PDB file of N, CA, C and O in Angstrom:
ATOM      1  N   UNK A   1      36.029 -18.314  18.261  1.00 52.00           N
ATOM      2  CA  UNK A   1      35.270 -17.504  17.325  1.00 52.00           C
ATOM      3  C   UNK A   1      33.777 -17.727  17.542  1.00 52.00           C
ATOM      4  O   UNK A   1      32.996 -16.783  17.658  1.00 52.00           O
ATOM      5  N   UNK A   2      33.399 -19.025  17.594  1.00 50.00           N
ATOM      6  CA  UNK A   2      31.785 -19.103  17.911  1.00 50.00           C
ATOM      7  C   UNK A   2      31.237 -18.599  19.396  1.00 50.00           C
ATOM      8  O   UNK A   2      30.087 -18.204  19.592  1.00 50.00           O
ATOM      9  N   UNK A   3      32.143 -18.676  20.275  1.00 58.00           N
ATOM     10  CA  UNK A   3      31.954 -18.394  21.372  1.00 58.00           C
ATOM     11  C   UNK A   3      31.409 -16.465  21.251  1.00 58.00           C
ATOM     12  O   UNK A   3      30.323 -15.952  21.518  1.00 58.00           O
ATOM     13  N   UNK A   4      32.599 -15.890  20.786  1.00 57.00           N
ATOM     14  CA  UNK A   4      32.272 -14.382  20.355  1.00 57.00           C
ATOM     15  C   UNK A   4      31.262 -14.395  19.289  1.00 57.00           C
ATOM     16  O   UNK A   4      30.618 -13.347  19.232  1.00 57.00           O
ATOM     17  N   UNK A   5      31.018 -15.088  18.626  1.00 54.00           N
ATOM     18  CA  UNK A   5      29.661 -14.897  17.890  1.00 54.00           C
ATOM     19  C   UNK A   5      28.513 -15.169  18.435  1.00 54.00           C
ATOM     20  O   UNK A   5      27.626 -14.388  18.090  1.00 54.00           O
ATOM     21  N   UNK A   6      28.270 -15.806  18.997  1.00 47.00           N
ATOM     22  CA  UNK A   6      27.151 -15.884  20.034  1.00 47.00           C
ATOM     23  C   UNK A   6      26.781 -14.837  21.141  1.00 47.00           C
ATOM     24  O   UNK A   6      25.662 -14.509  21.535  1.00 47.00           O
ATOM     25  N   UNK A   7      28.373 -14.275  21.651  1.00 60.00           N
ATOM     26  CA  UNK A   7      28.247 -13.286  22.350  1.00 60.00           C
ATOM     27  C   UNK A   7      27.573 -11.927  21.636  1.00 60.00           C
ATOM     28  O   UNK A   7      26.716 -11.290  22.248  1.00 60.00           O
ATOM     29  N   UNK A   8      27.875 -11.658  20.732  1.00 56.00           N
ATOM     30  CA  UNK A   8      27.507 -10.776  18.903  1.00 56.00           C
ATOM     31  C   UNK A   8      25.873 -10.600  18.878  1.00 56.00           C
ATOM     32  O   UNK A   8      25.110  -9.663  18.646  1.00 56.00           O
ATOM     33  N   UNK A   9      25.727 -12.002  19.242  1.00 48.00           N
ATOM     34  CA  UNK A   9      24.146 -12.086  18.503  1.00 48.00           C
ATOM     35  C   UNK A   9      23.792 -12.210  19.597  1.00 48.00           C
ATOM     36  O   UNK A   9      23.161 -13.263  19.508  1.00 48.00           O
ATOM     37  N   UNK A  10      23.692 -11.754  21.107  1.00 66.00           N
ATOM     38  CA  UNK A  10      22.753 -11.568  21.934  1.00 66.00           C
ATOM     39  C   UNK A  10      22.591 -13.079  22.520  1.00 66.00           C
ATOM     40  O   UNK A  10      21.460 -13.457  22.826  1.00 66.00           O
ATOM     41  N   UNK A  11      23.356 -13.675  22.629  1.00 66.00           N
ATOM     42  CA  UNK A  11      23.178 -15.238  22.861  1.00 66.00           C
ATOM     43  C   UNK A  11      24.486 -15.539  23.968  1.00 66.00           C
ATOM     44  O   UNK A  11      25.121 -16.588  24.077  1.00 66.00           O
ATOM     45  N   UNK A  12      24.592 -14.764  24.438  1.00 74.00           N
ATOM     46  CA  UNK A  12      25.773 -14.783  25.470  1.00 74.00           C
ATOM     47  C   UNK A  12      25.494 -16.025  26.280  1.00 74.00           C
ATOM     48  O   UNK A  12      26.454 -16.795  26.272  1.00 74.00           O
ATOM     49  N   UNK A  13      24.606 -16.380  26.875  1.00 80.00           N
ATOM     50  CA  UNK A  13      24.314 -17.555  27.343  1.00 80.00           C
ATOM     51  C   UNK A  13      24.504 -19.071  26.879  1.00 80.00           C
ATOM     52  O   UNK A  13      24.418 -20.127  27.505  1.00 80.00           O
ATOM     53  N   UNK A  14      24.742 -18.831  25.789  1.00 81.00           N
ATOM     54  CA  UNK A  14      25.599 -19.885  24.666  1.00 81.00           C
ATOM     55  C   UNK A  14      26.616 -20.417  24.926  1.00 81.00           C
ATOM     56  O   UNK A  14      27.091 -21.472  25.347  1.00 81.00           O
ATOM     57  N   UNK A  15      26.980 -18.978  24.416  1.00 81.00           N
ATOM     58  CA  UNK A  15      28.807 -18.892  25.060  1.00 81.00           C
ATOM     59  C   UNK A  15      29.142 -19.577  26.246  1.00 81.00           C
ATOM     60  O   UNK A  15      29.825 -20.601  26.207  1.00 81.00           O
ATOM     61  N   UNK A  16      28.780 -19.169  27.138  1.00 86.00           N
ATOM     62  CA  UNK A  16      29.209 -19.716  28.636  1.00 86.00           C
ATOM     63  C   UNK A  16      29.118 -20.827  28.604  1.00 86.00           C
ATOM     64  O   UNK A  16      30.016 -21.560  29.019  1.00 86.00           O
ATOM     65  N   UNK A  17      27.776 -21.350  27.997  1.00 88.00           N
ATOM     66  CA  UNK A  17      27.353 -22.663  27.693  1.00 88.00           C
ATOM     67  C   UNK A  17      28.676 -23.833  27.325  1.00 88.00           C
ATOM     68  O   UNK A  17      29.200 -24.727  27.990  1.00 88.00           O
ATOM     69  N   UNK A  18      28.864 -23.369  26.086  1.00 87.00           N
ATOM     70  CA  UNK A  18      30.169 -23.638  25.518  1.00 87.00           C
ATOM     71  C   UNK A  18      31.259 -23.777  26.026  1.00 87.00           C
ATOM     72  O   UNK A  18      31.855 -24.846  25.892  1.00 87.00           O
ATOM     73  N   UNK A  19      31.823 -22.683  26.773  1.00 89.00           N
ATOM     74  CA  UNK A  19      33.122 -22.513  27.189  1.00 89.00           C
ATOM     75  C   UNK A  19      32.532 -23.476  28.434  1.00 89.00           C
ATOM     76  O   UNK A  19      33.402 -24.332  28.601  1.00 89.00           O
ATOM     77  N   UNK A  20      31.718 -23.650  29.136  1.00 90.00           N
ATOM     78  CA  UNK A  20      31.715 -24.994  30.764  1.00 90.00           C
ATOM     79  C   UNK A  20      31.806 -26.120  30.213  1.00 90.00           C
ATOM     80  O   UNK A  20      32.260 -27.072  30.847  1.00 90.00           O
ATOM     81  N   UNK A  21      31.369 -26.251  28.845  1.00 91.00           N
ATOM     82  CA  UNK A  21      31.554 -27.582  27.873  1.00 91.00           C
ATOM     83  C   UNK A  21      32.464 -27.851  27.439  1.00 91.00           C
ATOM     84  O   UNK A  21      32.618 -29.054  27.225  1.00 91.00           O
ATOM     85  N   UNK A  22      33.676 -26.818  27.030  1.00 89.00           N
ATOM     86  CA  UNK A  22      34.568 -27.175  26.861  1.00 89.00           C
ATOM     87  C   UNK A  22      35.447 -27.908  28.352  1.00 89.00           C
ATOM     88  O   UNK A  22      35.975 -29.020  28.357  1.00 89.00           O
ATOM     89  N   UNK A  23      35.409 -27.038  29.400  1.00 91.00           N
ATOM     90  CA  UNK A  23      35.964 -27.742  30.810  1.00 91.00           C
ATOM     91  C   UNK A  23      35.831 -29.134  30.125  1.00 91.00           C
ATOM     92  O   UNK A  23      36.522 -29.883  29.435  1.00 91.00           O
ATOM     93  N   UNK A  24      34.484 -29.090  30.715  1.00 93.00           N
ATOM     94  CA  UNK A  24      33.904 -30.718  31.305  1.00 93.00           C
ATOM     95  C   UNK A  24      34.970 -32.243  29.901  1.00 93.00           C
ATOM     96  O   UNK A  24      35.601 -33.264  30.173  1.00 93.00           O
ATOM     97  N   UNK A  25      34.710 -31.720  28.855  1.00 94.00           N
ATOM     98  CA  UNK A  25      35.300 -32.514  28.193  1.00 94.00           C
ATOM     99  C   UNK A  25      36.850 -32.690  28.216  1.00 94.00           C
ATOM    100  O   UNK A  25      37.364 -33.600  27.566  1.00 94.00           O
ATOM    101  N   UNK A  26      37.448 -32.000  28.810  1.00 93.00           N
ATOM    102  CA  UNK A  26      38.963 -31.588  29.024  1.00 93.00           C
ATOM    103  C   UNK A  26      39.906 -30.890  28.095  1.00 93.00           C
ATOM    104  O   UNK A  26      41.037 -31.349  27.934  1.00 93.00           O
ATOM    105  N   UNK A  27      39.504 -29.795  27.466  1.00 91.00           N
ATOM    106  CA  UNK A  27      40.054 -28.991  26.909  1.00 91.00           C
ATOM    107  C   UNK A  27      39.973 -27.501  27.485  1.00 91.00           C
ATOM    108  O   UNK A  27      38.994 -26.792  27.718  1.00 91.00           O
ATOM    109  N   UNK A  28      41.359 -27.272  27.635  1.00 91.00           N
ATOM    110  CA  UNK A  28      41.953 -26.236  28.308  1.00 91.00           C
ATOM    111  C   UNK A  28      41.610 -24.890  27.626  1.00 91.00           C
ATOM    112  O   UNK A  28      41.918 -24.775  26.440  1.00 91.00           O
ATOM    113  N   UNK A  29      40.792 -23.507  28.477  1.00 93.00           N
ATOM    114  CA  UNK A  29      40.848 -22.611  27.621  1.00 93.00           C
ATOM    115  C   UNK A  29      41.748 -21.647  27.703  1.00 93.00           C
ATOM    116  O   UNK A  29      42.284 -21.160  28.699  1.00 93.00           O
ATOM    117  N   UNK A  30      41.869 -21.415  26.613  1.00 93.00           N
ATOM    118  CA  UNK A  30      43.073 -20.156  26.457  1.00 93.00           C
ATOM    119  C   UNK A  30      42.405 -18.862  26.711  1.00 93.00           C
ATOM    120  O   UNK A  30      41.226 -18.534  26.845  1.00 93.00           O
ATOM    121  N   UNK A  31      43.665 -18.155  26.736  1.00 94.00           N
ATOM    122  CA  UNK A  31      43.194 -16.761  27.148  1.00 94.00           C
ATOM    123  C   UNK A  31      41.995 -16.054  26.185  1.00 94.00           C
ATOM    124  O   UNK A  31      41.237 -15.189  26.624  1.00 94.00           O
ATOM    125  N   UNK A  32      41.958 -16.514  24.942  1.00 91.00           N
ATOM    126  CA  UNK A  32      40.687 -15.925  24.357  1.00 91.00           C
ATOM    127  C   UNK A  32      39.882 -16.794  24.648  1.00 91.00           C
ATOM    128  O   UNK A  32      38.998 -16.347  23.917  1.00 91.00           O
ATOM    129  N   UNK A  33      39.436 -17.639  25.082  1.00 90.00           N
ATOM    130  CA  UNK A  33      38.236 -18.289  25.337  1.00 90.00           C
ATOM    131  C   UNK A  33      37.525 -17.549  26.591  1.00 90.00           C
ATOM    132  O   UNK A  33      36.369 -17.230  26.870  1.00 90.00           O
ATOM    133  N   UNK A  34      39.174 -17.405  27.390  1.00 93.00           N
ATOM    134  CA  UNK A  34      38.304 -16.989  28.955  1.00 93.00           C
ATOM    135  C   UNK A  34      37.859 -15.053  28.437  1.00 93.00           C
ATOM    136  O   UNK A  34      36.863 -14.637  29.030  1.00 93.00           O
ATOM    137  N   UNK A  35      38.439 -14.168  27.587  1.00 93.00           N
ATOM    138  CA  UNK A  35      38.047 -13.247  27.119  1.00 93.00           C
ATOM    139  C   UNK A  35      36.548 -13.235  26.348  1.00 93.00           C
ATOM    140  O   UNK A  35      35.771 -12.315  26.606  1.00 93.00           O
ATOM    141  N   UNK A  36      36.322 -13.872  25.771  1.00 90.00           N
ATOM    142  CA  UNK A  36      35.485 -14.117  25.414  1.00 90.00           C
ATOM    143  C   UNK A  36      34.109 -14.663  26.494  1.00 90.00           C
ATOM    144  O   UNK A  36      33.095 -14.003  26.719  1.00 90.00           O
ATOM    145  N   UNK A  37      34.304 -15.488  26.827  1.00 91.00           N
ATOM    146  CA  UNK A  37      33.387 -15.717  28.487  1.00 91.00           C
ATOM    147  C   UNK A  37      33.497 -14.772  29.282  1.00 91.00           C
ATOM    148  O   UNK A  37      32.450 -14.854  29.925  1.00 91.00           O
ATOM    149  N   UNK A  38      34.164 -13.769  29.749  1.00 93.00           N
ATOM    150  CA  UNK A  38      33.899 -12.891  30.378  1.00 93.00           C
ATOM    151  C   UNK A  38      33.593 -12.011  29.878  1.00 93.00           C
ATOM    152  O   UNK A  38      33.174 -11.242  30.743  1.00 93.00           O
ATOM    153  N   UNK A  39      33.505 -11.460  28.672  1.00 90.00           N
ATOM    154  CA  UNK A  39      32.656 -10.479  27.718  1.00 90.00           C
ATOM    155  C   UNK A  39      31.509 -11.132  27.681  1.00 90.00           C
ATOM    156  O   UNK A  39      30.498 -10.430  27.663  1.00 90.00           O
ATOM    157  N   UNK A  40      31.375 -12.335  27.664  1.00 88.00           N
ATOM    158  CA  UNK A  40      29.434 -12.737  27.535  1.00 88.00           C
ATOM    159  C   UNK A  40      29.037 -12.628  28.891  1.00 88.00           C
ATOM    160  O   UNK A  40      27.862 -12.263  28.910  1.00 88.00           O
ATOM    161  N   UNK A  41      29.474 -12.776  29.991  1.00 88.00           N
ATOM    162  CA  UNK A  41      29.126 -12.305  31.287  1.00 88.00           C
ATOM    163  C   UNK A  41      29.120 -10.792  31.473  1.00 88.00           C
ATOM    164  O   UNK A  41      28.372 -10.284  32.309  1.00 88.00           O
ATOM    165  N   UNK A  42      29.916 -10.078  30.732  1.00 88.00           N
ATOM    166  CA  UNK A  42      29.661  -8.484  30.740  1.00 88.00           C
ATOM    167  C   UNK A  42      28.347  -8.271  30.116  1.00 88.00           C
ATOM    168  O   UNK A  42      27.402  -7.862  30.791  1.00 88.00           O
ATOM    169  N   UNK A  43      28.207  -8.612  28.446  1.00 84.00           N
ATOM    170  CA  UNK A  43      26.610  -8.778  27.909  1.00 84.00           C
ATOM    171  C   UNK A  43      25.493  -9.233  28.587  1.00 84.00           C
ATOM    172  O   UNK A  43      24.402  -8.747  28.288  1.00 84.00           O
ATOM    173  N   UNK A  44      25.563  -9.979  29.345  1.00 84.00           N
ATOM    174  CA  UNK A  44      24.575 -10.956  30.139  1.00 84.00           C
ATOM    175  C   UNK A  44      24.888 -10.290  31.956  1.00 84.00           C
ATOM    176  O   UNK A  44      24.318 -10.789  32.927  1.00 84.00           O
ATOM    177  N   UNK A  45      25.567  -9.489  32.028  1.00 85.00           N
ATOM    178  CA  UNK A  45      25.170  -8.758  33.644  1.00 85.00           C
ATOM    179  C   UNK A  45      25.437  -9.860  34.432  1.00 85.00           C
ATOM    180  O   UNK A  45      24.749 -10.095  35.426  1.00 85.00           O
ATOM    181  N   UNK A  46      26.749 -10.855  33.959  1.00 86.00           N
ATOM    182  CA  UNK A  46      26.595 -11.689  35.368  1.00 86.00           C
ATOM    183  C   UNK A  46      28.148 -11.439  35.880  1.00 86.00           C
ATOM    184  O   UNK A  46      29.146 -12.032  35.471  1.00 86.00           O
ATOM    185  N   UNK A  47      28.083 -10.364  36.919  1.00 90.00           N
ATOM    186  CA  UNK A  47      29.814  -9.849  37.551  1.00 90.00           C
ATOM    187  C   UNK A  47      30.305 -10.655  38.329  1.00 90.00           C
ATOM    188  O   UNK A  47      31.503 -10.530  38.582  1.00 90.00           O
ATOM    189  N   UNK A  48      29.628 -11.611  38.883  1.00 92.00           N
ATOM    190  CA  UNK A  48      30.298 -12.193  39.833  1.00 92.00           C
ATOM    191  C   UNK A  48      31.045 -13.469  39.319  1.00 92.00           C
ATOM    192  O   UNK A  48      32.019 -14.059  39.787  1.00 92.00           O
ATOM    193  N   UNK A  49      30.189 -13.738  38.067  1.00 90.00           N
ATOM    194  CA  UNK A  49      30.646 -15.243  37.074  1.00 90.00           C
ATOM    195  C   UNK A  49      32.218 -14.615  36.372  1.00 90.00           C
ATOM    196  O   UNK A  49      33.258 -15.274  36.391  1.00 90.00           O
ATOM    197  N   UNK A  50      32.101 -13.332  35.827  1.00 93.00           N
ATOM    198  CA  UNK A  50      32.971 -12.724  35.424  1.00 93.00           C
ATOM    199  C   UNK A  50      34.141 -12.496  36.338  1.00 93.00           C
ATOM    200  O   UNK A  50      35.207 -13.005  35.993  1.00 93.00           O
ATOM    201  N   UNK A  51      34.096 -11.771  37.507  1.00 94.00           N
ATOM    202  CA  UNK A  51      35.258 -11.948  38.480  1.00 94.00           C
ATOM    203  C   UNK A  51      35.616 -13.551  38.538  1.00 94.00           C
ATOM    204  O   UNK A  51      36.769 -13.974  38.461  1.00 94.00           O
ATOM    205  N   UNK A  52      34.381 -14.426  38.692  1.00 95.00           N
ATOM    206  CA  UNK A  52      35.386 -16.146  39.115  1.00 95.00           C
ATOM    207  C   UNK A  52      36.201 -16.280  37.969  1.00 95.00           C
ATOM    208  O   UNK A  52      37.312 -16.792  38.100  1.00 95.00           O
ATOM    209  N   UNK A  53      35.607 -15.694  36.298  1.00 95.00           N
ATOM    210  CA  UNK A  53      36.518 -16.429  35.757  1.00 95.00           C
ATOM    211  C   UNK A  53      37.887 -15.883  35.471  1.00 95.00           C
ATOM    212  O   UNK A  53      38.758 -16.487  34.847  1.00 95.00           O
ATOM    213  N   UNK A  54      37.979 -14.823  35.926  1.00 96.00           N
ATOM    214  CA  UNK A  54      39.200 -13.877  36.125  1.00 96.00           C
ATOM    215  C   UNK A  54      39.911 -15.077  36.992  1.00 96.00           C
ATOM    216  O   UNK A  54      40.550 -16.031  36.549  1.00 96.00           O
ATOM    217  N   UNK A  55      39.594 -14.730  38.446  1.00 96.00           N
ATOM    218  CA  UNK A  55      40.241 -15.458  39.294  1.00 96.00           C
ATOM    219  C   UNK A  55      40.830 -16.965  38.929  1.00 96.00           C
ATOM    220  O   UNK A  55      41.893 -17.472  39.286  1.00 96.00           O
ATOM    221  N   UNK A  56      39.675 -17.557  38.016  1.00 95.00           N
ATOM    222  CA  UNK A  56      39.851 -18.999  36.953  1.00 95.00           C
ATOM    223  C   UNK A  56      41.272 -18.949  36.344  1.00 95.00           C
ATOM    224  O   UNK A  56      42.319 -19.574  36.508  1.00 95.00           O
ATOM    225  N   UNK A  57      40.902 -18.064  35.670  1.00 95.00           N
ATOM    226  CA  UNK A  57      41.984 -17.831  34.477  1.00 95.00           C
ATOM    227  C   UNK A  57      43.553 -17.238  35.343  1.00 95.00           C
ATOM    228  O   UNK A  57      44.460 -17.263  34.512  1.00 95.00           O
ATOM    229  N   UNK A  58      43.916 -16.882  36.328  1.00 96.00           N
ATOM    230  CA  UNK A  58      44.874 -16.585  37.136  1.00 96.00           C
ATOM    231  C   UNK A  58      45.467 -17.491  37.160  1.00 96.00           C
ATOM    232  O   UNK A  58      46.542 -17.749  36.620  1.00 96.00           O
ATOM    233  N   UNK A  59      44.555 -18.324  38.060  1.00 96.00           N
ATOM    234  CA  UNK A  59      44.557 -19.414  39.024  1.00 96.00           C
ATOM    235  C   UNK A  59      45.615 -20.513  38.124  1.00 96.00           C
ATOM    236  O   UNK A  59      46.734 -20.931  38.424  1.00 96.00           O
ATOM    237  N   UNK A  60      44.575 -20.832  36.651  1.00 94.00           N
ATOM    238  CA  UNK A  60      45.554 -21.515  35.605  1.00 94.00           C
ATOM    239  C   UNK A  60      46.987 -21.379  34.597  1.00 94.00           C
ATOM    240  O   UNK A  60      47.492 -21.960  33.636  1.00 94.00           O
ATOM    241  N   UNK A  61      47.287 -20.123  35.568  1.00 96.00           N
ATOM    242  CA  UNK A  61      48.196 -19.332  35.457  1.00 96.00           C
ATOM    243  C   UNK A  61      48.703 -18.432  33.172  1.00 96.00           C
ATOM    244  O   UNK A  61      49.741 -18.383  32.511  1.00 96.00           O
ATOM    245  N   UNK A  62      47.447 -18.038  32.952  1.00 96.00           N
ATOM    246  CA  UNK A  62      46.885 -17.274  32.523  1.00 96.00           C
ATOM    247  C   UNK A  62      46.934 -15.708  32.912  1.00 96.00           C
ATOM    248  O   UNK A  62      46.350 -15.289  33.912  1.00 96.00           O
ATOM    249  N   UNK A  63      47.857 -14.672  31.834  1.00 96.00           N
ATOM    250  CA  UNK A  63      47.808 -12.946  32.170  1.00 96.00           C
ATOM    251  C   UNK A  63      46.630 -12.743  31.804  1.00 96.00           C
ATOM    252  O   UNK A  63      46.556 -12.591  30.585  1.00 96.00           O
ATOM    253  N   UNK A  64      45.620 -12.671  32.368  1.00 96.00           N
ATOM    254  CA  UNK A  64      44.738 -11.270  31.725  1.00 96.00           C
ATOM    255  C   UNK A  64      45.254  -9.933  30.902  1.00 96.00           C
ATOM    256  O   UNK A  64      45.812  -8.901  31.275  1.00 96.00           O
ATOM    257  N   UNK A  65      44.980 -10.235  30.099  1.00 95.00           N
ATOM    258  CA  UNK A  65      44.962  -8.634  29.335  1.00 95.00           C
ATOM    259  C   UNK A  65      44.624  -7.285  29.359  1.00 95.00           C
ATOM    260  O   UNK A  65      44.547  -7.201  30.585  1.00 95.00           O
ATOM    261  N   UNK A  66      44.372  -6.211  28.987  1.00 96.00           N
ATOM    262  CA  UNK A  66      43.776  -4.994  29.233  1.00 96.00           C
ATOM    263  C   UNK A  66      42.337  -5.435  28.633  1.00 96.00           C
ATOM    264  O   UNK A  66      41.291  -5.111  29.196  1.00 96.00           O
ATOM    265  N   UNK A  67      42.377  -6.334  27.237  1.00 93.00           N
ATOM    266  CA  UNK A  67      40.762  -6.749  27.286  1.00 93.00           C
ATOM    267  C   UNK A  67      40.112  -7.134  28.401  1.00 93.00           C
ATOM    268  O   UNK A  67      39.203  -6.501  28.939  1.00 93.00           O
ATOM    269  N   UNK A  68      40.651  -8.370  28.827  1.00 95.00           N
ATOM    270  CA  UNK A  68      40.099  -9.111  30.288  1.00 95.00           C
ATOM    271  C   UNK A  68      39.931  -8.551  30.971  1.00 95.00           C
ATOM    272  O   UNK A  68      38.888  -8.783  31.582  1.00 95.00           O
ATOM    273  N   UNK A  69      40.793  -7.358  31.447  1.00 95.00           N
ATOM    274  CA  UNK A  69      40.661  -6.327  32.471  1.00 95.00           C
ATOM    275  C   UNK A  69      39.360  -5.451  31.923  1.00 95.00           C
ATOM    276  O   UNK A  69      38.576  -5.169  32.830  1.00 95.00           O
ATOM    277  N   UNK A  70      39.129  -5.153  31.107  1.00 94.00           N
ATOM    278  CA  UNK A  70      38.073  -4.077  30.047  1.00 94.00           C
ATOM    279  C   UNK A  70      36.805  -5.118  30.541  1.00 94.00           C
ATOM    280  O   UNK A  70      35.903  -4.559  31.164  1.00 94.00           O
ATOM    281  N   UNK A  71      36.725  -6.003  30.400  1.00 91.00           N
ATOM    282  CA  UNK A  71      35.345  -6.638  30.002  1.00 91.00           C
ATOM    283  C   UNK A  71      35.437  -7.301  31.611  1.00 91.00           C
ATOM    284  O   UNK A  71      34.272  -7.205  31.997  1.00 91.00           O
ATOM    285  N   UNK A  72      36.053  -7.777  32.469  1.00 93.00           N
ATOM    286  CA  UNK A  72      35.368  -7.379  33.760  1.00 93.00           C
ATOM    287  C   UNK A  72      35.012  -6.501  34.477  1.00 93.00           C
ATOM    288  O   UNK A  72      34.035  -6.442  35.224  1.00 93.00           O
ATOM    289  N   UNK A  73      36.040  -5.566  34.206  1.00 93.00           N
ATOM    290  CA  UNK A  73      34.973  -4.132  34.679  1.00 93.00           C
ATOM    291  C   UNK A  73      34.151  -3.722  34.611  1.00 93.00           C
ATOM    292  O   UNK A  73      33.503  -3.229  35.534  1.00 93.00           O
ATOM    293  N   UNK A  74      33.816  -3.785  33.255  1.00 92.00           N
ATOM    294  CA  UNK A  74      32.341  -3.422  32.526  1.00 92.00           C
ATOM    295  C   UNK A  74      31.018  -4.523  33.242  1.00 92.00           C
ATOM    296  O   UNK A  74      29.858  -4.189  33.482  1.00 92.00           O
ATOM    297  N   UNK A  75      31.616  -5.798  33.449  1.00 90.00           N
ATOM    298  CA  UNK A  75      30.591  -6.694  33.790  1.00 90.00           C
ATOM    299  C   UNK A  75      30.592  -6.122  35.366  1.00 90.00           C
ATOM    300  O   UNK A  75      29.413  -6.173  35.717  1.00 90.00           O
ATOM    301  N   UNK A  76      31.226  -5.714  36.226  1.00 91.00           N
ATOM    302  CA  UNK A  76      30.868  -5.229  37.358  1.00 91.00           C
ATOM    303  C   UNK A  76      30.118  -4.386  37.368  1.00 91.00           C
ATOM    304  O   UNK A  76      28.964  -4.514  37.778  1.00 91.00           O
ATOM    305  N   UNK A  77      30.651  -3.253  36.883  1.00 89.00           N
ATOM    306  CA  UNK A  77      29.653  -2.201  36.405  1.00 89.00           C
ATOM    307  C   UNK A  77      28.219  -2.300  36.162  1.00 89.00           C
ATOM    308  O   UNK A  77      27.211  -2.039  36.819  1.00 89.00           O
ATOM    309  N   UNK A  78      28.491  -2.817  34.869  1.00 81.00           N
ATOM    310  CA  UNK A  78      26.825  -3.268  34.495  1.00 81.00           C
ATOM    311  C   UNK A  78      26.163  -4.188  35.314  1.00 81.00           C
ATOM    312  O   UNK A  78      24.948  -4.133  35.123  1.00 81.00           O
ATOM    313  N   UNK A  79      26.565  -5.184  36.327  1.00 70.00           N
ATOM    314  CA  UNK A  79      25.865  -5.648  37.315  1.00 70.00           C
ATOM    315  C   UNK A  79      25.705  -5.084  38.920  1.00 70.00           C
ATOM    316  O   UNK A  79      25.164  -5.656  39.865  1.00 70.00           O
ATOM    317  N   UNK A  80      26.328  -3.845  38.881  1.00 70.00           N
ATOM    318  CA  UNK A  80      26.091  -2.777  40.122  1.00 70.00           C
ATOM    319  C   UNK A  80      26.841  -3.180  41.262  1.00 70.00           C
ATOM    320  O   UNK A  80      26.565  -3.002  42.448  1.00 70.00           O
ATOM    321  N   UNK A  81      28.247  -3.989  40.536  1.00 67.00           N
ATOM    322  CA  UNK A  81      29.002  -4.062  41.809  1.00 67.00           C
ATOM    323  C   UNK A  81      30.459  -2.587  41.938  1.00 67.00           C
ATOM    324  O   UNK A  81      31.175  -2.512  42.937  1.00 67.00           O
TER     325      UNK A  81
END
């Protein structure tokens, strides 16, 4: 929830913040965390952070959703890939 609120208030950079903080301490994110991080990478124009964390979230054997799918596209998009 704070993660998407930050994303909300133009603070997407937070978010990400957050969610690499969560890694580092060892807590696993779930599929809304990584939804949420890749919607603040859609807000914040960063597509390529957004595709890794797709690939992230696979990888940890994690479905993407039609959101996840929605909000990396958009972050491609909006970063002109």
């Amino acid at each position: 929830i704070v993660m998407s609120s930050w994303t909300r208030a133009r603070r997407a950079h937070k978010a990400l913040e957050l969610f690499d903080d969560m890694k580092v301490r060892g807590v696993d994110p779930n599929l809304f965390c990584y939804n949420a991080a890749i919607t603040a990478c859609e807000k914040s124009r960063r597509s390529k952070h957004a595709v890794d964390l797709l690939e992230e979230m696979r990888s940890r054997g994690l479905e993407p959703t039609v959101i996840t799918y929605s909000a990396a596209i958009s972050a491609c998009e909006k970063g002109g890939q």
